mmCIF file of C-alpha atoms and ligand atoms in Angstrom:
data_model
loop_
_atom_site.group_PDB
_atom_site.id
_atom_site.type_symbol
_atom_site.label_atom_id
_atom_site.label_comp_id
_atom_site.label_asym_id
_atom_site.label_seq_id
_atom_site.Cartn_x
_atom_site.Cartn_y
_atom_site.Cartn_z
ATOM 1 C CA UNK X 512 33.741 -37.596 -15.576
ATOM 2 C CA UNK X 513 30.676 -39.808 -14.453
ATOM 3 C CA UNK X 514 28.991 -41.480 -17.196
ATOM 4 C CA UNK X 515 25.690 -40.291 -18.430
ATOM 5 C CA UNK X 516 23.449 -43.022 -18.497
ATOM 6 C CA UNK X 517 20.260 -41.142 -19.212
ATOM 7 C CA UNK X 518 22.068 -40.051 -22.489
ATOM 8 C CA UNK X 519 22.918 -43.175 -23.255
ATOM 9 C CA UNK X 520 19.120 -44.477 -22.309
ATOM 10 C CA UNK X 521 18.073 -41.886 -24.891
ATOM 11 C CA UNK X 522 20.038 -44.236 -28.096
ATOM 12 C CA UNK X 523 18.014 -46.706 -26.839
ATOM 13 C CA UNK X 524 14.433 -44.622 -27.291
ATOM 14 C CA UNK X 525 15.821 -44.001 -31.244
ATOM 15 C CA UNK X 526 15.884 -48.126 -31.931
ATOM 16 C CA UNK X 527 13.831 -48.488 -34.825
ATOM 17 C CA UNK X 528 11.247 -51.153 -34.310
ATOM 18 C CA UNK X 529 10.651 -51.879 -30.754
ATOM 19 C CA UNK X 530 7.849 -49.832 -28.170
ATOM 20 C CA UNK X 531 10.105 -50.675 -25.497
ATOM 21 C CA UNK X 532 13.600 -52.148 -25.242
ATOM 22 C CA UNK X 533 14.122 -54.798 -22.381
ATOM 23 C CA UNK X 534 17.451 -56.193 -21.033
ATOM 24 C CA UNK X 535 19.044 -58.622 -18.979
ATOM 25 C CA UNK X 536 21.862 -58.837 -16.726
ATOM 26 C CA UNK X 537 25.113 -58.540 -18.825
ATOM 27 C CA UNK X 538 27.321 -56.302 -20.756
ATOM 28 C CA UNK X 539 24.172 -54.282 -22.050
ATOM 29 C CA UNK X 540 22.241 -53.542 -18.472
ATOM 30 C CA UNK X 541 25.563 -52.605 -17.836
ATOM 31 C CA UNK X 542 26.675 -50.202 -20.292
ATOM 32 C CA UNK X 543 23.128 -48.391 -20.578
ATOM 33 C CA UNK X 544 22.381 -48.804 -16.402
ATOM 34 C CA UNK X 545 25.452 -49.382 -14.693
ATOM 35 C CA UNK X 546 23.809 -52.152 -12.890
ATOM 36 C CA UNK X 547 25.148 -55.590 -12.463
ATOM 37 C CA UNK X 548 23.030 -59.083 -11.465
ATOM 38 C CA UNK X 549 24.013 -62.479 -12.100
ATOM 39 C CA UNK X 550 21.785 -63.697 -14.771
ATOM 40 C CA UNK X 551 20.239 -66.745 -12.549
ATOM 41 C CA UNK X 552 16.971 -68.223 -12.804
ATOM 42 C CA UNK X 553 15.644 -65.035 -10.701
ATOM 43 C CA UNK X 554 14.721 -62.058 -13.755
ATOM 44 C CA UNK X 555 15.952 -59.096 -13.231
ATOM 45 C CA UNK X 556 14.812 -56.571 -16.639
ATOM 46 C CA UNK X 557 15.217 -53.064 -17.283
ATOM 47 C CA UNK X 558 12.773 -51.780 -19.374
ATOM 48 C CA UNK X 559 13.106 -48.302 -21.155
ATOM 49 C CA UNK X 560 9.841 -47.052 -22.028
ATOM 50 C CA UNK X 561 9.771 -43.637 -24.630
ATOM 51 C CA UNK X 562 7.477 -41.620 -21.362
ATOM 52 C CA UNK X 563 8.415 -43.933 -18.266
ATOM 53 C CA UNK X 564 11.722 -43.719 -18.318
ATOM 54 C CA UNK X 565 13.794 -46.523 -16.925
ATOM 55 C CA UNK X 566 12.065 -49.286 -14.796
ATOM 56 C CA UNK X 567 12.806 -52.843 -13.367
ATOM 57 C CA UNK X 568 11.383 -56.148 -12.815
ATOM 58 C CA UNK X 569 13.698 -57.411 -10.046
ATOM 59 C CA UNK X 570 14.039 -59.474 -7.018
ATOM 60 C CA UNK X 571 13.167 -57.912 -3.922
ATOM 61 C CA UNK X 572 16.466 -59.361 -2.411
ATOM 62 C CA UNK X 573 18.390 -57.042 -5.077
ATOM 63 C CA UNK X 574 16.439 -53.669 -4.641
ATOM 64 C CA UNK X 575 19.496 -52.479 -2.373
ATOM 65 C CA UNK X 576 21.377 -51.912 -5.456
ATOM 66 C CA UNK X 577 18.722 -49.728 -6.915
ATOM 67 C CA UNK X 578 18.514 -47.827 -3.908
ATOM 68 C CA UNK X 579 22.202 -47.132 -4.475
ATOM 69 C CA UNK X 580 21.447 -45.624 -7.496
ATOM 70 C CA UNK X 581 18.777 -42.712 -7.073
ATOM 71 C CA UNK X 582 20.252 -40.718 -9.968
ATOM 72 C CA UNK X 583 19.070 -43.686 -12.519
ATOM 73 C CA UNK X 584 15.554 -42.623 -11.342
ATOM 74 C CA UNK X 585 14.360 -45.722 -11.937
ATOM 75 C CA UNK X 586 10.722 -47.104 -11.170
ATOM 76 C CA UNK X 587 11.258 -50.927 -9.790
ATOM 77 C CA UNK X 588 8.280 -53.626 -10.184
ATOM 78 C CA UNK X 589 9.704 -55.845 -7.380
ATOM 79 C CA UNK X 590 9.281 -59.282 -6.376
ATOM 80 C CA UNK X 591 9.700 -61.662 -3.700
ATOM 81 C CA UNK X 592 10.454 -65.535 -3.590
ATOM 82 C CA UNK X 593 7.954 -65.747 -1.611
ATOM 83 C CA UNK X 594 5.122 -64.416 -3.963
ATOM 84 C CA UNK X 595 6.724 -65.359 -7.320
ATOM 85 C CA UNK X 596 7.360 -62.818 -10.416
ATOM 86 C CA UNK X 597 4.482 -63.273 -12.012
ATOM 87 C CA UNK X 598 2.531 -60.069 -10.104
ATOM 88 C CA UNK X 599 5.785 -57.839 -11.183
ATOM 89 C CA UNK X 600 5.654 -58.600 -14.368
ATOM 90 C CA UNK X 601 1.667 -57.853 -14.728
ATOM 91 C CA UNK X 602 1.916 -54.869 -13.119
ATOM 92 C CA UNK X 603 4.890 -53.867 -15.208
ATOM 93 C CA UNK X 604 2.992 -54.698 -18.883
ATOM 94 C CA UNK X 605 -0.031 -52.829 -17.688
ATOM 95 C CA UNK X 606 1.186 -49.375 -15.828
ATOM 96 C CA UNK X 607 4.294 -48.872 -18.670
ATOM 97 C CA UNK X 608 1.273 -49.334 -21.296
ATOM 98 C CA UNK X 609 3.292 -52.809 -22.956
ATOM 99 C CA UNK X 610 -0.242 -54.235 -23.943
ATOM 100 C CA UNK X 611 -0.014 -54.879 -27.534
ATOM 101 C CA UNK X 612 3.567 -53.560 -27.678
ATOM 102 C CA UNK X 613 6.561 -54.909 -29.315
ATOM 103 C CA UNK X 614 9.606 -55.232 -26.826
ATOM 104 C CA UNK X 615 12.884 -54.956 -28.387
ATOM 105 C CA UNK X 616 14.934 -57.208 -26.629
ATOM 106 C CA UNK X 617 19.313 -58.306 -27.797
ATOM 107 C CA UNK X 618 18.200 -62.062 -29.155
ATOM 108 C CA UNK X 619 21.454 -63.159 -27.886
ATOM 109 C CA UNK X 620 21.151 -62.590 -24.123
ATOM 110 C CA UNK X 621 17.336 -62.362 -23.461
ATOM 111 C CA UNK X 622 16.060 -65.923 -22.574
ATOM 112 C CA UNK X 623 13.070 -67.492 -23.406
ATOM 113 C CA UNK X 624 12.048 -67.573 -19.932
ATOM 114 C CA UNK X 625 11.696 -64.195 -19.930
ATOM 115 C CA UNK X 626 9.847 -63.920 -23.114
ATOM 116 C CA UNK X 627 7.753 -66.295 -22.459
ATOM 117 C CA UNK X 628 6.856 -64.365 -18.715
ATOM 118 C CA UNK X 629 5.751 -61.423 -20.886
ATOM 119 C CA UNK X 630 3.675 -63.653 -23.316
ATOM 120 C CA UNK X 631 1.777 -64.819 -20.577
ATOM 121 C CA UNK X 632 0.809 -61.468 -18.975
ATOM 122 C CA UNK X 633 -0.408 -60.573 -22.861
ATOM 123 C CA UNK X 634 -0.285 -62.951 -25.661
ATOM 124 C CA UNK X 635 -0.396 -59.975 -27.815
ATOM 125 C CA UNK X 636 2.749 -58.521 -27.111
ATOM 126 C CA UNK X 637 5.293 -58.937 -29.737
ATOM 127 C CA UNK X 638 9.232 -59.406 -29.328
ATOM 128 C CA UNK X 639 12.150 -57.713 -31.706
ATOM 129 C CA UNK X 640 15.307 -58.782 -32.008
ATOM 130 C CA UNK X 641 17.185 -55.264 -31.938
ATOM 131 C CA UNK X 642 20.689 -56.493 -31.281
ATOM 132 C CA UNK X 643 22.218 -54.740 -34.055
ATOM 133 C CA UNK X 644 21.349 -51.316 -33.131
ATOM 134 C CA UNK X 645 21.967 -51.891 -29.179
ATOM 135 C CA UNK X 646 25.352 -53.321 -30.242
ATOM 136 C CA UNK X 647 25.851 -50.355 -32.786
ATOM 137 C CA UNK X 648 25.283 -47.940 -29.702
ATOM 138 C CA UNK X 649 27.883 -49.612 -28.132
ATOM 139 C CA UNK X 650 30.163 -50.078 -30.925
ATOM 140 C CA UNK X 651 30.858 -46.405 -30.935
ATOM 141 C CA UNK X 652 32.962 -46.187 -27.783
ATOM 142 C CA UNK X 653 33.538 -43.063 -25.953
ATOM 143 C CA UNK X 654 37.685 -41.435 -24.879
ATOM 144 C CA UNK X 655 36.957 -42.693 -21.605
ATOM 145 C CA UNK X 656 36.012 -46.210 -22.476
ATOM 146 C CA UNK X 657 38.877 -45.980 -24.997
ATOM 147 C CA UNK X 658 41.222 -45.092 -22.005
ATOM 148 C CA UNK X 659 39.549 -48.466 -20.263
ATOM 149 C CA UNK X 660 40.920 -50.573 -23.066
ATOM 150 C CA UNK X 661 44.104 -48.793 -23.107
ATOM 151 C CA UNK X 662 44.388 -50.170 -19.551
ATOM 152 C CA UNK X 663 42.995 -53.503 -20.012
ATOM 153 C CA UNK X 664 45.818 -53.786 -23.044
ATOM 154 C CA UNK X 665 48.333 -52.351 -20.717
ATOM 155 C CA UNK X 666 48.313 -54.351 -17.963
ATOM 156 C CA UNK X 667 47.968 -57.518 -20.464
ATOM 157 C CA UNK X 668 51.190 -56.874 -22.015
ATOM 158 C CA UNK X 669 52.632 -56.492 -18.637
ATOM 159 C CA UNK X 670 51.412 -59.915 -17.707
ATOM 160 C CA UNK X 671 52.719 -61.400 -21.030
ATOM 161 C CA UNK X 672 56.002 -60.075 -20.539
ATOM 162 C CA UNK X 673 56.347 -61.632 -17.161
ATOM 163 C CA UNK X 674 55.103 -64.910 -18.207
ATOM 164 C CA UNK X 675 57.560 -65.064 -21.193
ATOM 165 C CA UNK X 676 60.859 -64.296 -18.227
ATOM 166 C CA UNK X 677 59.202 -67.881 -16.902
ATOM 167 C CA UNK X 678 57.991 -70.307 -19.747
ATOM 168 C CA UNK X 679 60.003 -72.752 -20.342
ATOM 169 C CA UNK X 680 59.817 -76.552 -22.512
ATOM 170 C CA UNK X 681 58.559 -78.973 -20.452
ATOM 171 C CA UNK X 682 55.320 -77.031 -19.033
ATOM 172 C CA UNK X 683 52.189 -77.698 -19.692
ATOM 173 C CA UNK X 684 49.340 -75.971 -21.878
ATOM 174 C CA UNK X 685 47.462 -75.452 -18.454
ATOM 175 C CA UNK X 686 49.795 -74.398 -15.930
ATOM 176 C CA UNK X 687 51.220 -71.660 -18.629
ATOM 177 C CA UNK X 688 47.619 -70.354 -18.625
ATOM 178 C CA UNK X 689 47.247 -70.460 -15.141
ATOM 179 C CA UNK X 690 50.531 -68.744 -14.659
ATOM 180 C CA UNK X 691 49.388 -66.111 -17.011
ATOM 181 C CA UNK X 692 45.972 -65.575 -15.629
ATOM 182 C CA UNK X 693 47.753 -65.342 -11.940
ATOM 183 C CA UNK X 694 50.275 -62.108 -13.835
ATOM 184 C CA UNK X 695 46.994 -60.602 -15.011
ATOM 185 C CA UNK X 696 45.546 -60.371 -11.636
ATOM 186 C CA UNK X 697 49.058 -59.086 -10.246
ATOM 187 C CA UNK X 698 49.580 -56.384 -12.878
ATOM 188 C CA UNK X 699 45.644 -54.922 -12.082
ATOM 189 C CA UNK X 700 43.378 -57.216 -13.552
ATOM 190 C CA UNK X 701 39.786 -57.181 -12.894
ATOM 191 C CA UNK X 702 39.220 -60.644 -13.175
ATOM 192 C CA UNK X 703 40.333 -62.211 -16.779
ATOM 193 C CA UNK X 704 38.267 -61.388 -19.633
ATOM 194 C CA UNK X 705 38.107 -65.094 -20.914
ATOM 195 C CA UNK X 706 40.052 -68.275 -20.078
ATOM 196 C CA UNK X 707 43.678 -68.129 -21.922
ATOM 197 C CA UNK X 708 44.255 -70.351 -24.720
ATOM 198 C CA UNK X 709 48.128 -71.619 -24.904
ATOM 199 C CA UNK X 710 47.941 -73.756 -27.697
ATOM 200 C CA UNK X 711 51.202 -75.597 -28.213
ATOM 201 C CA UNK X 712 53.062 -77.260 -31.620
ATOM 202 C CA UNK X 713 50.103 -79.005 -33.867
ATOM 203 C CA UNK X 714 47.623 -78.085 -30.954
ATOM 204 C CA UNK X 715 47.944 -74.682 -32.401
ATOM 205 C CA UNK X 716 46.451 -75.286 -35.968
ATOM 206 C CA UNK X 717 42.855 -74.749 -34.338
ATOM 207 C CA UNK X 718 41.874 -71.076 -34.583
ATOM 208 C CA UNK X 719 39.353 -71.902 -31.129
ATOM 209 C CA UNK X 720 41.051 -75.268 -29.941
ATOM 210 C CA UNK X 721 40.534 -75.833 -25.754
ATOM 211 C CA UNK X 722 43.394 -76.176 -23.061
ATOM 212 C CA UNK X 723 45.028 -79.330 -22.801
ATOM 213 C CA UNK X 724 47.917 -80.608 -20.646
ATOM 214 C CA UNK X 725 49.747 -81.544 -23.784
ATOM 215 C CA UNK X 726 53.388 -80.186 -22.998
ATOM 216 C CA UNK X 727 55.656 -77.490 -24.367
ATOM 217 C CA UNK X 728 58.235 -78.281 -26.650
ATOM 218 C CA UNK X 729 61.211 -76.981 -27.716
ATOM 219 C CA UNK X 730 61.139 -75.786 -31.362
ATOM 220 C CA UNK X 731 57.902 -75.175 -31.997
ATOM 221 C CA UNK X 732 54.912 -72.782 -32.067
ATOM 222 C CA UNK X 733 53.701 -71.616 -28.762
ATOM 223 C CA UNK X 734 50.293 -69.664 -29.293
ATOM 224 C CA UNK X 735 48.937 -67.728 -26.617
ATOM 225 C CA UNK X 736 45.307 -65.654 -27.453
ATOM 226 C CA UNK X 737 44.394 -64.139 -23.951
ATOM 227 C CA UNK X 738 43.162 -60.877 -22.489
ATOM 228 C CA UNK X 739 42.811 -58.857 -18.905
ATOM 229 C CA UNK X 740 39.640 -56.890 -17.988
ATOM 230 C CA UNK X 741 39.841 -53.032 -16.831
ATOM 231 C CA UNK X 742 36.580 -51.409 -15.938
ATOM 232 C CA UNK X 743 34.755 -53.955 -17.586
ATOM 233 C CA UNK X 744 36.429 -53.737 -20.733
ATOM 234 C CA UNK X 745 38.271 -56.749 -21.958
ATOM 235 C CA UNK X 746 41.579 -56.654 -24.378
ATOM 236 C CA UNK X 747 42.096 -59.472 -26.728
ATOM 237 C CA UNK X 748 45.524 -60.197 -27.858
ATOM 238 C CA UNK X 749 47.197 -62.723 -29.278
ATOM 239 C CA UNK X 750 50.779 -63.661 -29.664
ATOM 240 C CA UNK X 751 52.719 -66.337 -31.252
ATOM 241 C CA UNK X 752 56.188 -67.715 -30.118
ATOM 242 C CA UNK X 753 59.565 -70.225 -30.199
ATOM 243 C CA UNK X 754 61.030 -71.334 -28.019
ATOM 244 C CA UNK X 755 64.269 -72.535 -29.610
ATOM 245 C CA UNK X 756 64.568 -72.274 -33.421
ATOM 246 C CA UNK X 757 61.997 -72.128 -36.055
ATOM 247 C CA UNK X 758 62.277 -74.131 -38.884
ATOM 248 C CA UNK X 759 62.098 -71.768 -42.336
ATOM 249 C CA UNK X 760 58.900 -72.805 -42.861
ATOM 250 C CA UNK X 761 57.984 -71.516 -39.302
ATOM 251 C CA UNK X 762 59.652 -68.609 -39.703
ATOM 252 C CA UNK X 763 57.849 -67.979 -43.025
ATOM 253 C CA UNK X 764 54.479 -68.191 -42.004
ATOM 254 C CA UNK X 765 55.315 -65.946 -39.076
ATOM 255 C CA UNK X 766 56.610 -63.479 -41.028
ATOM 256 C CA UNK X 767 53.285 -63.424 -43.571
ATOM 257 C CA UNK X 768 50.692 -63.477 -40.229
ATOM 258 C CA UNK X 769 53.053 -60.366 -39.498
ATOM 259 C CA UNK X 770 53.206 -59.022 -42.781
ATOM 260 C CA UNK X 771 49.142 -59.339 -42.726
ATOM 261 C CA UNK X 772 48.472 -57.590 -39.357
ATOM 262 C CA UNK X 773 50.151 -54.828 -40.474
ATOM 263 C CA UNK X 774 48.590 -54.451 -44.569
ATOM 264 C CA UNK X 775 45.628 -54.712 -42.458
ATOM 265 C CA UNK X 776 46.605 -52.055 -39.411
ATOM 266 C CA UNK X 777 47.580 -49.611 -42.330
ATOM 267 C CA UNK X 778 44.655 -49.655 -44.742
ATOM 268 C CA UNK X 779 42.218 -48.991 -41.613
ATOM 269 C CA UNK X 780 40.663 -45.986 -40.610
ATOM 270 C CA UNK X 781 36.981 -43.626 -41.077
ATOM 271 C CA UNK X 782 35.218 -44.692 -43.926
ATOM 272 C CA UNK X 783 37.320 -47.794 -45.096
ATOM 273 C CA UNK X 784 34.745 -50.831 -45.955
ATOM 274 C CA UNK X 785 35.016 -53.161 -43.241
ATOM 275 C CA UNK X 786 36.065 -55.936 -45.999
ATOM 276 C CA UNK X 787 38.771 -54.095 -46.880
ATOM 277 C CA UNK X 788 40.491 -54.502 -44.040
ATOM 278 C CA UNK X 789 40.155 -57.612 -44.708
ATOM 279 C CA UNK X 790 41.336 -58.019 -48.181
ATOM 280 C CA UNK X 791 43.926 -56.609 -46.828
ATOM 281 C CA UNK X 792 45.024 -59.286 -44.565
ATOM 282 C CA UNK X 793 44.022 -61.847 -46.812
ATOM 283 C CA UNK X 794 45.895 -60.541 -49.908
ATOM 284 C CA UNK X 795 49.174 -60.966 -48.208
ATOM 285 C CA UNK X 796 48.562 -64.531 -46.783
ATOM 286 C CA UNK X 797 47.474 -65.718 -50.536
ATOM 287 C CA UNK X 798 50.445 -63.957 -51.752
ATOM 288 C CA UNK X 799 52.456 -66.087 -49.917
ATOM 289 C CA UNK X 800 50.439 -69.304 -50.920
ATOM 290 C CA UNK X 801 49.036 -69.836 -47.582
ATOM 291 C CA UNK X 802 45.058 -68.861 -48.456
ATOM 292 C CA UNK X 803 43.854 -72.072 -48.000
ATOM 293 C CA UNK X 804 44.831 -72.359 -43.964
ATOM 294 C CA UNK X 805 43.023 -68.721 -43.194
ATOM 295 C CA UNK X 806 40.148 -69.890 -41.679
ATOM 296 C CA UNK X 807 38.460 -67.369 -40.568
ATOM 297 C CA UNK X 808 37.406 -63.542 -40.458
ATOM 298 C CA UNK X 809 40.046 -61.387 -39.634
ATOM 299 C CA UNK X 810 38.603 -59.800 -36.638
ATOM 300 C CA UNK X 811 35.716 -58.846 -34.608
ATOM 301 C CA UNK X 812 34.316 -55.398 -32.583
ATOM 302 C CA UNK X 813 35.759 -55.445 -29.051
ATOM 303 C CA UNK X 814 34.035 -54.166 -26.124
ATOM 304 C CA UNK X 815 32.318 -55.298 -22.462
ATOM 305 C CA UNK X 816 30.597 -58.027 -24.302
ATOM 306 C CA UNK X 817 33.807 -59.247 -25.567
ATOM 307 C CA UNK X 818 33.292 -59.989 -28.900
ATOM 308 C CA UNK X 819 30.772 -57.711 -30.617
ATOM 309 C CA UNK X 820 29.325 -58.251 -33.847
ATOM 310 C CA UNK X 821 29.953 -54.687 -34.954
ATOM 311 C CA UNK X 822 32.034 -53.774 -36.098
ATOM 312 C CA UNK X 823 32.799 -57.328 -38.450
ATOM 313 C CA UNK X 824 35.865 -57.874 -39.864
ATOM 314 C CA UNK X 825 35.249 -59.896 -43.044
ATOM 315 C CA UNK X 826 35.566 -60.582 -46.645
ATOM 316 C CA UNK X 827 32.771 -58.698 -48.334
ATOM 317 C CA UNK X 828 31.209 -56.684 -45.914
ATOM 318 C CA UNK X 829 30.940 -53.218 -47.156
ATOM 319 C CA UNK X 830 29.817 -50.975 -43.639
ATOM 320 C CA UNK X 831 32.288 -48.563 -43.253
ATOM 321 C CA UNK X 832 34.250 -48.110 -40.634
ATOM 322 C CA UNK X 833 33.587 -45.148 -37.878
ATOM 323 C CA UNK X 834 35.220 -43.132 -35.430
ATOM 324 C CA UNK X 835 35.132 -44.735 -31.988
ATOM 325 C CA UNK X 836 34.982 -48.309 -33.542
ATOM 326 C CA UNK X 837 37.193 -51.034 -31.480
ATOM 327 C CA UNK X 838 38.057 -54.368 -33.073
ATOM 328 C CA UNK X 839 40.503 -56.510 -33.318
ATOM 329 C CA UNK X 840 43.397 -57.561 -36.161
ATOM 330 C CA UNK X 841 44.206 -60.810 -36.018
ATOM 331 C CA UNK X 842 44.896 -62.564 -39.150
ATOM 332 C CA UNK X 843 46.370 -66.204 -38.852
ATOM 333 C CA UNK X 844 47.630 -69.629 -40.565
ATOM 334 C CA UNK X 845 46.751 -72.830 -39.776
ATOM 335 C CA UNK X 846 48.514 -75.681 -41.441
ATOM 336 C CA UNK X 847 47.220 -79.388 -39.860
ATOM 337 C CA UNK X 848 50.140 -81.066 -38.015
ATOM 338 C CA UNK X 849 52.192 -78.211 -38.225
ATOM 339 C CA UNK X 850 50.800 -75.579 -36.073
ATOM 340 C CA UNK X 851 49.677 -71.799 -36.554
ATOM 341 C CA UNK X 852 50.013 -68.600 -36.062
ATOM 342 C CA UNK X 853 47.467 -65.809 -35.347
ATOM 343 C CA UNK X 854 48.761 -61.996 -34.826
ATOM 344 C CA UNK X 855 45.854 -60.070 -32.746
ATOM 345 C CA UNK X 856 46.244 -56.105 -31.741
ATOM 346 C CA UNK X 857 43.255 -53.975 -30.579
ATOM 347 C CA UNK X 858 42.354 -50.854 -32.497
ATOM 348 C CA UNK X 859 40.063 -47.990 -32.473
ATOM 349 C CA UNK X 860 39.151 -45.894 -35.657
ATOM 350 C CA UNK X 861 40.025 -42.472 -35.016
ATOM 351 C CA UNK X 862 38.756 -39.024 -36.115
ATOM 352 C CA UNK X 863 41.858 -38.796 -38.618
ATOM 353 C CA UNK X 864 43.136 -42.877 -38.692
ATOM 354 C CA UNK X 865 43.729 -45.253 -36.279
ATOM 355 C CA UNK X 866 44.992 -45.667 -32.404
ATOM 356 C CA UNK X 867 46.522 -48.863 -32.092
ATOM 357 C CA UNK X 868 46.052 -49.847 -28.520
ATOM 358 C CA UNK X 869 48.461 -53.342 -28.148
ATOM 359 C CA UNK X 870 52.249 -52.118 -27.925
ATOM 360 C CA UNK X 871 53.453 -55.760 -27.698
ATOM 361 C CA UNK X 872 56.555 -55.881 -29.782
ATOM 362 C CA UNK X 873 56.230 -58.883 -32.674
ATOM 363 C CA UNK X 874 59.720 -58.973 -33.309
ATOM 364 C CA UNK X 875 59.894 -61.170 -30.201
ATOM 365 C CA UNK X 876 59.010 -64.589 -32.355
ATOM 366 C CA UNK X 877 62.251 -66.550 -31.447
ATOM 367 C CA UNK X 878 62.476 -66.827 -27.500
HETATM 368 CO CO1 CO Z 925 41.732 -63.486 -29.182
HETATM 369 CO CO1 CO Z 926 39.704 -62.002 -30.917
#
């Protein structure tokens, strides 16, 4: 079924707030355009205007992808290197009537170049940060984009599995994450969604440590927190592992993480505050004395931003949870000098509960 991008335009005339709502090249131009531009120091911005429409401020050099699209409709301010952007963007502000407007913009991908473009064409026009509602548009995936992540998991889990028939002691952090990012591709992959992070033994205590070339060792934890991409839409999983044998501490703190993910898996669903999901979590890993080494929330929306701020995964927040909702589960422990271990599946609230997407079994601890 093609995607309805003047429907999902539409969400974007509701935002409370904003005259206007501009965006740049990224996940959102995507998602409400279909359109994709490097964000460089060239603008490219759609603009959806309550009467115009949908219109763009964009290079001359990338018009051909406009033209590709005649079913956007879409009324183009172009520009040439030449000539500069400044004409575009004047004629933009004064035939979509922005004079005196307020442009709501997502604060965390418009620039202040940009901003500052419109400010100069009319130091009366006002800017909104809006990202909450364009992100809540988003948050509320559709079957098809569900399917998408269904993929993106799939083919993930693939990759993991064939990584795991080749790991061995004696590698190191990088070449494990090359390997896997090389399986992604293989099994479908569009790319990677982010850079996998193999964290090995104490390397593994920090929830967002970096790659190292620190080597594998027998007997201790090997963390891997990785995802492929399928139509744009990343997964996000995360696995923890042994080679060899576990000591019973290491086997202990497995088993909470484990026993975590799950509380947390069951209690979700419509309507459930987001904190208790997780309390959840939480309640299990302080059960089991480890409270002090769970660092952090335990998880975050999921969709072609990566990371999405709804819906949010933490202690205290009281939104509820709704149908179409994608986040992740991924409780952990952290102990300093010992190593951790996070546990991260990617769900989406259902009508009636909740479709867990990752299949990856976690009895597989041991290797
Ligand atoms: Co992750
Ligand atoms: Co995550």
């Amino acid at each position: 079924m093609p995607i309805d991008y003047a429907a999902r335009q539409a969400k974007l005339r509701q935002i409370a707030g904003a005259d206007a709502v501009a965006l740049v090249p990224g996940a959102n131009m995507f998602y409400f355009t279909g359109l994709e531009f490097h964000l460089s120091e060239r603008p490219v911005i759609a603009i959806v205007t309550p009467d115009d429409g949908l219109s763009f401020i964009i290079p001359q050099l990338e018009m051909p992808k406009l033209h590709q699209r005649p079913d956007l409709e879409a009324r183009a301010f172009a520009w040439s290197d030449t000539d500069g952007y400044d004409g575009a963007f004047r004629q933009a502000v004064d035939e979509l009537g922005l004079r005196g407007k307020t442009l709501g913009v997502d604060g965390l991908t418009m620039r202040v170049t940009e901003w500052l473009e419109f400010q100069r064409i009319d130091g009366s026009m006002r800017v909104n940060a809006v990202e909450r509602q364009i992100i809540n548009i988003l948050a509320h995936k559709s079957a098809e984009e569900v399917e998408s992540m269904r993929r993106a998991v799939k083919l993930s889990e693939v990759a993991l599995d064939r990584l795991l028939a080749w790991v061995q002691p004696g590698m190191t952090e990088r070449q494990i994450a090359n390997k896997l990012s090389e399986e992604m591709t293989a099994a479908g992959s569009q790319g990677i969604a982010f850079e996998p992070l193999v964290q090995t033994g104490p390397n593994s205590a920090l929830p967002h440590g970096m790659l190292t070339e620190r080597v594998l060792a027998r007997d201790e934890f090997l963390l891997i927190d990785y995802g492929g991409k399928s139509d744009g839409y990343p997964a996000d999983i995360t696995r923890t592992f042994c080679i060899g044998t576990p000591t019973p501490e290491m086997q202990k703190i497995y088993d909470t993480v484990r026993a975590a993910n799950e509380a947390a898996i069951r209690v979700s669903g419509p309507g459930v505050a987001m904190g208790t999901v997780d309390k959840a979590a939480r309640d299990v890993i302080e059960a089991a004395g480890y409270g002090a080494y769970f660092i952090h929330r335990t998880g975050h929306g999921l969709g072609l931003n990566g990371h999405e701020m709804i819906p949010q995964i933490a202690a205290g927040v009281t939104d509820r949870l709704e149908p179409g909702m994608a986040f992740t589960i991924e409780p952990g422990i952290y102990v300093p000098g010992l190593g951790g271990v996070r546990i991260e599946d990617n769900v989406v609230v259902t009508e009636t509960g909740l479709d867990v997407l990752t299949t990856f079994t976690k009895d597989r601890f041991t290797l």
